[in-house]
Amino acid sequence: MKRDLQLAVGAAAVTLVPGIVLWLAGAPPVPTLLASLAIAVVAILALGRRWYRQVVARIDAQTVHLQSAIGIAATADIPVYWSGHAITPETLKLIQHLVDSLGLRSVLELGSGISTLLLANDFRRRGAGRILSFDDDQRWAEQTMAKLRHEKLDGFAEVRTAALIDVDAAGRRAKWYDLAALDKAARFDLVIVDGPPAWQGDSMARLPALYVLHQHLSSNGLLVLDDAARPGERAIAQQWQRDFPDLHFRMVQTGRGLFVAAVQKSALDFLPE
Ligand SMILES: C[S@@+](CC[C@H](N)C(=O)[O-])C[C@H]1O[C@@H](n2cnc3c(N)ncnc32)[C@H](O)[C@@H]1O
């Protein structure tokens, strides 16, 4: 709506302003009118083209969203419900593709939910793989764990509550997960950063993830940051790129944006451009 209004104001401005300028400059009325109309037609066509492209891009994104949701629901052995807080189906589909293609078997997740259930379900099908998920919300963690038990997926996933504590990373203090219980020697093929929730007040709440977990990445490990299209996550992505020259990065325009950090550059070949 806001964009439509901007386009309407833009179209009105390009229709009127050139004519007024020429008229003020003392140009004769007929050429002034013709020039003004020609400029207006060109400008309106350009704005219309832009608007058309935006609409097509939105329809494409919604198509991918629906295809992913339907594809996941059709192949999952468990009931699937996407809440507004959950990772988007298209982002999860890309993560499943990475897990599959790169043979990722050990997953650490920050922020549990449908992603935990569906990846555990994938691992059960394959008969290998495990996801360990930390959540700051004890009630939500217990609920996800109960669903895992109900679906007999608790052999492939575990959800633990981790309180948010003050963590210093990159010269900044943030409320981040207390991972003191995490074995120092533990290595993960994939780290999914889908928490802490930014709506709790700190738009850069996920900044510590790579500083704390870099040492826990396996030799072909990946770390993915969800919601990467948000301004806070974009700033986090820039800072990580500056501070970790040994890693390889890619921003993927899927769902709410997925920023990928990889130990091996070749892992990025499995991502869409
Ligand atoms: C972005 S969500 C994590 C989503 C999770 N990875 C998933 O795919 O469902 C971040 C946090 O929101 C909280 N939360 C509260 N209600 C939730 C809900 N209905 N679905 C998912 N997360 C919820 C949980 O504490 C969770 O860790």
Coordinates of N, CA and C and ligand atoms in Angstrom, one line a residue, residues 83 85-87 109-116 134-137 140 177 194-197 199 206 227, ligand 1:
S83 N 4.1 -22.3 12.6 CA 3.6 -21.1 13.3 C 4.4 -19.9 12.7
H85 N 6.4 -18.0 14.2 CA 7.7 -17.9 14.8 C 8.7 -18.9 14.1
A86 N 8.1 -19.9 13.4 CA 8.9 -21.0 12.9 C 9.8 -20.5 11.7
I87 N 10.8 -21.3 11.5 CA 11.6 -21.1 10.3 C 10.7 -21.2 9.0
E109 N 21.5 -26.7 17.2 CA 20.5 -25.7 16.8 C 20.3 -24.8 18.0
L110 N 20.1 -23.5 17.7 CA 19.8 -22.5 18.7 C 18.4 -22.1 18.4
G111 N 17.4 -22.4 19.2 CA 16.0 -22.1 18.9 C 15.3 -23.3 18.3
S112 N 14.5 -24.0 19.2 CA 13.9 -25.3 18.7 C 12.5 -25.1 18.1
G113 N 12.0 -26.1 17.5 CA 10.6 -26.1 17.0 C 10.5 -27.1 15.9
I114 N 9.7 -26.7 14.9 CA 9.4 -27.6 13.8 C 10.7 -28.0 13.0
S115 N 11.7 -27.1 13.0 CA 13.0 -27.5 12.4 C 13.6 -28.7 13.1
T116 N 13.5 -28.7 14.4 CA 14.1 -29.8 15.2 C 13.4 -31.1 14.8
F134 N 19.2 -26.1 21.6 CA 19.1 -25.3 22.8 C 18.0 -24.3 22.7
D135 N 17.2 -24.1 23.8 CA 16.1 -23.1 23.7 C 16.1 -22.3 25.1
D136 N 16.0 -21.0 25.0 CA 15.9 -20.3 26.3 C 14.6 -20.3 27.0
D137 N 13.6 -20.7 26.2 CA 12.2 -20.8 26.8 C 11.9 -22.2 27.2
W140 N 8.7 -23.9 26.0 CA 8.8 -24.2 24.6 C 9.7 -25.4 24.4
Y177 N 22.9 -17.6 24.9 CA 22.7 -18.9 25.6 C 23.8 -19.3 26.5
D194 N 18.8 -19.9 15.0 CA 17.4 -19.4 14.9 C 16.9 -18.8 16.2
G195 N 17.9 -18.3 17.0 CA 17.5 -17.7 18.3 C 18.8 -17.1 18.8
P196 N 18.8 -16.2 19.8 CA 17.6 -15.8 20.6 C 16.7 -14.9 19.7
P197 N 15.4 -14.9 20.1 CA 14.4 -14.1 19.4 C 14.8 -12.6 19.4
W199 N 12.9 -10.2 18.8 CA 11.8 -9.3 19.3 C 11.9 -9.1 20.8
R206 N 22.0 -12.3 18.0 CA 22.6 -13.5 17.5 C 24.1 -13.3 17.2
D227 N 16.8 -15.5 9.3 CA 16.3 -14.1 9.4 C 17.3 -13.1 9.0
Ligands
LIG1 C1 12.6 -18.3 15.6 S1 12.0 -19.3 16.9 C2 12.8 -20.8 16.6 C3 12.0 -21.6 15.6 C4 12.5 -23.0 15.3 N1 13.8 -23.1 14.8 C5 11.4 -23.5 14.3 O1 11.7 -23.7 13.2 O2 10.3 -23.7 14.8 C6 12.9 -18.6 18.2 C7 12.3 -18.9 19.6 O3 11.0 -18.5 19.6 C8 10.4 -19.1 20.7 N2 9.0 -19.6 20.4 C9 7.9 -19.2 21.1 N3 6.8 -19.7 20.5 C10 7.2 -20.3 19.4 C11 6.5 -21.0 18.3 N4 5.2 -21.1 18.3 N5 7.2 -21.6 17.3 C12 8.6 -21.5 17.3 N6 9.3 -20.8 18.3 C13 8.6 -20.3 19.3 C14 11.3 -20.3 21.1 O4 11.8 -20.1 22.3 C15 12.3 -20.3 20.0 O5 13.5 -20.7 20.4

